[in-house]
Structure formats: C-alpha cells, structure tokens
PDB file of C-alpha atoms in Angstrom:
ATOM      1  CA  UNK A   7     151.693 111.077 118.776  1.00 55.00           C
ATOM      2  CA  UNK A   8     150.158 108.157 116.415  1.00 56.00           C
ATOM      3  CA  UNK A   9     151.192 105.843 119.258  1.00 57.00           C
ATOM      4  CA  UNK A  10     149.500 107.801 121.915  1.00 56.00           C
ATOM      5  CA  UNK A  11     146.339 108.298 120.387  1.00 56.00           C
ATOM      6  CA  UNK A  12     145.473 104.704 119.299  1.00 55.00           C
ATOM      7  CA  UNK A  13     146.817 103.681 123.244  1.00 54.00           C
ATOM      8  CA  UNK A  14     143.680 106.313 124.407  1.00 54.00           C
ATOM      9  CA  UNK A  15     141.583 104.781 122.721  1.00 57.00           C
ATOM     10  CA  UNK A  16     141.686 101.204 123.247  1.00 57.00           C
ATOM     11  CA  UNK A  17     141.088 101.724 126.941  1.00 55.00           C
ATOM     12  CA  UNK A  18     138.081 103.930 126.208  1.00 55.00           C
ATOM     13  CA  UNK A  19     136.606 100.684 123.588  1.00 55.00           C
ATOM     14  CA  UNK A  20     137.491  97.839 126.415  1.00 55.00           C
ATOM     15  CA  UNK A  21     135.594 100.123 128.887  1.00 51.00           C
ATOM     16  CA  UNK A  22     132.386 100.921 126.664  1.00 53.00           C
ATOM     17  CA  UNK A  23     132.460  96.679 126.093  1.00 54.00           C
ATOM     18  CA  UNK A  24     132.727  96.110 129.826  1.00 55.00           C
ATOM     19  CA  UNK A  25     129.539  98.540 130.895  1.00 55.00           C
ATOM     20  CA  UNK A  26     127.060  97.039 128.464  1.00 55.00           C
ATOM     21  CA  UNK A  27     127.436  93.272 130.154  1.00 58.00           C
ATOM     22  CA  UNK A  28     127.201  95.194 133.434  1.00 56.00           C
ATOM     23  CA  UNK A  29     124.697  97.242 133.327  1.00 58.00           C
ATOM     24  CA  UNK A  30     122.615  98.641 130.862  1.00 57.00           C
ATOM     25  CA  UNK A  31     120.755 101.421 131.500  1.00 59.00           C
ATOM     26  CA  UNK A  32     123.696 102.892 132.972  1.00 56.00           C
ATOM     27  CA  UNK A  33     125.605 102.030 129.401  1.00 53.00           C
ATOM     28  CA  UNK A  34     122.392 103.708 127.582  1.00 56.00           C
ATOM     29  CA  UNK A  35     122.897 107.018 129.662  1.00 55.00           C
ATOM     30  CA  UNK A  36     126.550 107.234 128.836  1.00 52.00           C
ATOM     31  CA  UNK A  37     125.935 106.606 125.397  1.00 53.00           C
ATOM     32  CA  UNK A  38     124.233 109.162 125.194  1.00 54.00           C
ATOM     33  CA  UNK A  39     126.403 111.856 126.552  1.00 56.00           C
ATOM     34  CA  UNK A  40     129.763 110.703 125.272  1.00 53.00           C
ATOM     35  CA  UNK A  41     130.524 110.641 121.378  1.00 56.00           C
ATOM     36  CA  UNK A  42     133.805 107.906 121.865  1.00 56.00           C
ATOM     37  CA  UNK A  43     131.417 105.312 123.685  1.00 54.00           C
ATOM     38  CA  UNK A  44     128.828 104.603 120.184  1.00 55.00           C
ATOM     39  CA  UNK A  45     129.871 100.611 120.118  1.00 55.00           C
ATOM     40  CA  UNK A  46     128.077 100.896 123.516  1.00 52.00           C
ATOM     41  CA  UNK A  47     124.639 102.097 121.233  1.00 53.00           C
ATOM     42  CA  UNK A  48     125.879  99.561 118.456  1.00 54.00           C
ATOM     43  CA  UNK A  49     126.157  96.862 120.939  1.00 53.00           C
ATOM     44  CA  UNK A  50     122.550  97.462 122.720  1.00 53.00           C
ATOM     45  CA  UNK A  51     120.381  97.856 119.147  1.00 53.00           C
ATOM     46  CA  UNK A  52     122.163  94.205 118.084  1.00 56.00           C
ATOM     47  CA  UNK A  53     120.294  93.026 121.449  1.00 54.00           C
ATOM     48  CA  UNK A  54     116.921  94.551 120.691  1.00 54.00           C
ATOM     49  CA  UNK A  55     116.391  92.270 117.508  1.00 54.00           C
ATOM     50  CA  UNK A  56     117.724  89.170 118.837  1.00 56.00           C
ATOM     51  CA  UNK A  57     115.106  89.496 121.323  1.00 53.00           C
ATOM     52  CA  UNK A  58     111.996  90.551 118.559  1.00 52.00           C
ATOM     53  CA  UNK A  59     113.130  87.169 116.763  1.00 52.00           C
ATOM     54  CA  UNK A  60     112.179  85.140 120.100  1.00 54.00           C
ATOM     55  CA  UNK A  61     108.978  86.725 119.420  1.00 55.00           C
ATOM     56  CA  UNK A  62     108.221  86.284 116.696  1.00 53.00           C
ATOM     57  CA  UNK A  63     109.016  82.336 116.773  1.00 53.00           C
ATOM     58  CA  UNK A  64     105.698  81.205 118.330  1.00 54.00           C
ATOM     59  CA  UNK A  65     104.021  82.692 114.898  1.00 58.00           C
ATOM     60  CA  UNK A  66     105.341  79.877 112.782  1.00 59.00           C
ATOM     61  CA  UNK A  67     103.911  76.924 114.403  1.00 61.00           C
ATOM     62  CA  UNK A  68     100.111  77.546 113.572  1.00 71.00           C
ATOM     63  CA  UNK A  69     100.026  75.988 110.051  1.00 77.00           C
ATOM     64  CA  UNK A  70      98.184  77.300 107.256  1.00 78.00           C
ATOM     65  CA  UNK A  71      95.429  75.397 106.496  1.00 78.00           C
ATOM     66  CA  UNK A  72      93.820  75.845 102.632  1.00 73.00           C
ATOM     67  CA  UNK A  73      90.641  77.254 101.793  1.00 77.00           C
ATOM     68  CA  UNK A  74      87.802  74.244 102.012  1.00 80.00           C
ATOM     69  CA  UNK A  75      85.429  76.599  99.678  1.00 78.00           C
ATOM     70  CA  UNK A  76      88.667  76.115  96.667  1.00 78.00           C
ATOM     71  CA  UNK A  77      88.747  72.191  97.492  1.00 86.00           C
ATOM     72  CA  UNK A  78      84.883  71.592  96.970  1.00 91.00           C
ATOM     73  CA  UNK A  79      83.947  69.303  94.068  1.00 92.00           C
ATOM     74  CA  UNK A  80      82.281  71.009  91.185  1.00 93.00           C
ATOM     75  CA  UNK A  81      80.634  69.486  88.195  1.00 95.00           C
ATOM     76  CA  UNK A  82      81.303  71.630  84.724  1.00 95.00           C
ATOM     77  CA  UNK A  83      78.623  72.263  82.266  1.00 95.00           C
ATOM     78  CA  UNK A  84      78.899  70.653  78.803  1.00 95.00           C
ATOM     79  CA  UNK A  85      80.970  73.336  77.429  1.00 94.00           C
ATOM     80  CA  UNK A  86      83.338  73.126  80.134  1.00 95.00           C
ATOM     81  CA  UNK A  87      83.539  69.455  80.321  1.00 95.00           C
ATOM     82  CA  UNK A  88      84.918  69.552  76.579  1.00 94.00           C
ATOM     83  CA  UNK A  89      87.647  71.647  77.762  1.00 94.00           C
ATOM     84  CA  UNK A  90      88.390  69.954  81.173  1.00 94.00           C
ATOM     85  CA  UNK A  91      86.408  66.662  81.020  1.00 94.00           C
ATOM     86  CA  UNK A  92      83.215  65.646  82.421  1.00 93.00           C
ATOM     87  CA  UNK A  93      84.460  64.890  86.111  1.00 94.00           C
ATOM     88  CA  UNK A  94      83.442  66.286  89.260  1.00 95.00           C
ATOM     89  CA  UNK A  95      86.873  68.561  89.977  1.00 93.00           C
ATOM     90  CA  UNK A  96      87.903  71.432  92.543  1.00 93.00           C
ATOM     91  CA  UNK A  97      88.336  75.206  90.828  1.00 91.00           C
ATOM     92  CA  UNK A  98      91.665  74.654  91.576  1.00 90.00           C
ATOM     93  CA  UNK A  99      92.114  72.086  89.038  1.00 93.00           C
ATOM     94  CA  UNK A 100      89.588  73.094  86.451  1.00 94.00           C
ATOM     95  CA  UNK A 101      91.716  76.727  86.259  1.00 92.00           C
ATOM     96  CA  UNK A 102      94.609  74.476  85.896  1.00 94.00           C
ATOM     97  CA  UNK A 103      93.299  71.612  83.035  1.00 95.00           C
ATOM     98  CA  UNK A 104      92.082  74.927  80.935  1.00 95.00           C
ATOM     99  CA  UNK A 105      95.706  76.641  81.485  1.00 95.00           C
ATOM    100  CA  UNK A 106      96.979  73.011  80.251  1.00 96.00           C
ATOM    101  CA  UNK A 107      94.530  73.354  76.810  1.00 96.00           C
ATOM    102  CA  UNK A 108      95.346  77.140  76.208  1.00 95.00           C
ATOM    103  CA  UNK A 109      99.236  76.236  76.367  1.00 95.00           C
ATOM    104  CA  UNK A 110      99.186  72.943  74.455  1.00 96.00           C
ATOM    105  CA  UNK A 111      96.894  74.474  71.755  1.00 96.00           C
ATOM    106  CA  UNK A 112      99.045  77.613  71.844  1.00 96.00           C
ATOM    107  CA  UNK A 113      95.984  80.370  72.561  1.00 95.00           C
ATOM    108  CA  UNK A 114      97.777  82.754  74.856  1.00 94.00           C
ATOM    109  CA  UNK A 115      98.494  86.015  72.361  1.00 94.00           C
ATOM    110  CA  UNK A 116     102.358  86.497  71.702  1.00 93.00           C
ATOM    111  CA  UNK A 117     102.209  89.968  72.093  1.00 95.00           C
ATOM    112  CA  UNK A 118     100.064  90.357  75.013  1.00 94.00           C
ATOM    113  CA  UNK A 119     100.563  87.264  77.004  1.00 93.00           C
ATOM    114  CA  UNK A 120      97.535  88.473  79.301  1.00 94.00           C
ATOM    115  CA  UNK A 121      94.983  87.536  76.762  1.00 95.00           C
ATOM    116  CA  UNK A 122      93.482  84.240  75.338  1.00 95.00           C
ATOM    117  CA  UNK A 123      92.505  83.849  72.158  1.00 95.00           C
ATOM    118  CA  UNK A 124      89.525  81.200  72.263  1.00 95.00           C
ATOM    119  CA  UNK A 125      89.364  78.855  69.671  1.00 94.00           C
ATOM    120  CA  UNK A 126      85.975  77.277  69.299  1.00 94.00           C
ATOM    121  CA  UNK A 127      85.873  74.879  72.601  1.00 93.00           C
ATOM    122  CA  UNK A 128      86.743  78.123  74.263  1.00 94.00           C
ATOM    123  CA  UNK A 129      84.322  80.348  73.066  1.00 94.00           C
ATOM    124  CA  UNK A 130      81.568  78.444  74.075  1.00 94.00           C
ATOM    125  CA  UNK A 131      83.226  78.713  77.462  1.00 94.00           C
ATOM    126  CA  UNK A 132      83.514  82.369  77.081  1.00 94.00           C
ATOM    127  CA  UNK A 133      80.148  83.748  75.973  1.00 93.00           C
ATOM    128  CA  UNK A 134      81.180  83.853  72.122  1.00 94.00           C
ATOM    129  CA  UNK A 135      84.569  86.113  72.891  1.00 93.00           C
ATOM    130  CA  UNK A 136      87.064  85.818  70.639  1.00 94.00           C
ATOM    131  CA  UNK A 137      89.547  87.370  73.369  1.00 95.00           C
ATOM    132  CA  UNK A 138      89.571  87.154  77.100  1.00 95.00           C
ATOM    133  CA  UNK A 139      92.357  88.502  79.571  1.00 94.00           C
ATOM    134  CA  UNK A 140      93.414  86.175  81.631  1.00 91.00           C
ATOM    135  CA  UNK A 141      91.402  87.506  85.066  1.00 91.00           C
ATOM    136  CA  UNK A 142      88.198  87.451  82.981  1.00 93.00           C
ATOM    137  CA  UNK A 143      88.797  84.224  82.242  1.00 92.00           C
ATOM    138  CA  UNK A 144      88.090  82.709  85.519  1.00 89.00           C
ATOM    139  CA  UNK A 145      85.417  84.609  85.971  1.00 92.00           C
ATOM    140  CA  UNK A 146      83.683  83.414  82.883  1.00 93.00           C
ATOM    141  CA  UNK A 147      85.180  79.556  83.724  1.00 93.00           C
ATOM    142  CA  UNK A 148      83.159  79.662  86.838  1.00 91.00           C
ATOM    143  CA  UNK A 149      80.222  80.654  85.528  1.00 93.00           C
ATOM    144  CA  UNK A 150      80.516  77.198  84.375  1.00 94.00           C
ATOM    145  CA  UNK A 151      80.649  75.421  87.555  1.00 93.00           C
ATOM    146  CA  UNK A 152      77.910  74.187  89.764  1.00 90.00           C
TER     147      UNK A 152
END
C-alpha cells in the first residue's frame, strides 16, 4: 500500500512542476481547486518577489547626498571656543570635539549615562547647569554658534 501511495504521488508533483513553466494562470486556477497541487502556489509566490527585487534595484543608484545646512562653517563664542577651540568648524564637528572633552574629562554620569555633568568650561556653555541630558545639550551648544 506504502508503495502505491508514494508512486501516486510523484506523478501528481512532476505534473504540478510541469504546468507552472507552461502556463500560469492556468497553474493559478488549479491551485486553487486541488489541495495535492500547493508546490504549484509555492512555486508562483517564489516568482512574485524575484520580480519586486528587479524593482526595487533602480532605487539604489541615486546617492545620498549630506545635508549642506550640517557642513556650513560656524564660528563658536568664547565659551565654546574653550571647549572646542577658536576655529571656524561645522556642527558636526563641534558636537563631536565637546563629546571628545566630556569623555576625556569623564563628565557623562555613571548612573545615568544620558546626562552631563558640566564642569566649569561647560557650564558656561550651558547657561550655569550643573546637569544637562544629552539632547539638551546640543541645543544649548548651538546657541553658541553663529
């Protein structure tokens, strides 16, 4: 019986592989109707993506280009410039040189590594606050820039 069973059944797979290549709306129908013929169904969703992906493609070749607003050359105020030097510099790079001074003068809390605590440099920077998140800060630095 084992032997008879598995010999119905490979015809019935060899068929449903045949009809897809062939034709497919007419493999889509008789997917539908017939319960032994779901590779047919399995075999026509596996086309749909490859297809989407072709799509798709075109997307990647506009590059991104970077904000000119971020790039802009801005000159600190004297508080600033003690932090992050009295050079012209993008935001970019002034968020970055006062990241640098908080970690190498250890001021980020140990607890709460969201907040800053200012040592005296700093709280010029930040209005006389002893603490400052770390979103607040660059809100206050830029109040700093022209």
């Amino acid at each position: 019986m084992a032997a008879k069973k598995k010999a119905a059944k490979k015809p019935a797979k060899k068929a449903a592989a045949k009809k897809p290549a062939a034709k497919k709306p007419a493999a889509k129908k008789a997917a539908k109707k017939a319960a032994p013929k779901k590779a047919a169904k399995k075999a026509v969703k596996k086309a749909a993506p490859k297809k989407a992906a072709k799509k798709a493609a075109p997307k990647k070749k506009t590059a991104r280009k970077p904000n000119a607003a971020f790039m802009k050359a801005m000159t600190p105020s004297a508080d600033l410039a003690a932090v992050v030097g009295a050079g012209a510099l993008p935001r970019t790079e002034v968020t970055k040189k006062v990241w640098a001074y908080i970690k190498k003068n250890g001021l980020q809390d140990a607890k709460n590594k969201r907040e800053i605590n200012a040592d005296d440099k700093l709280k010029k920077v930040f209005g006389g606050k002893g603490k400052v998140n770390m979103f607040e800060m660059t809100k206050l630095v830029n109040k700093h820039l022209k």
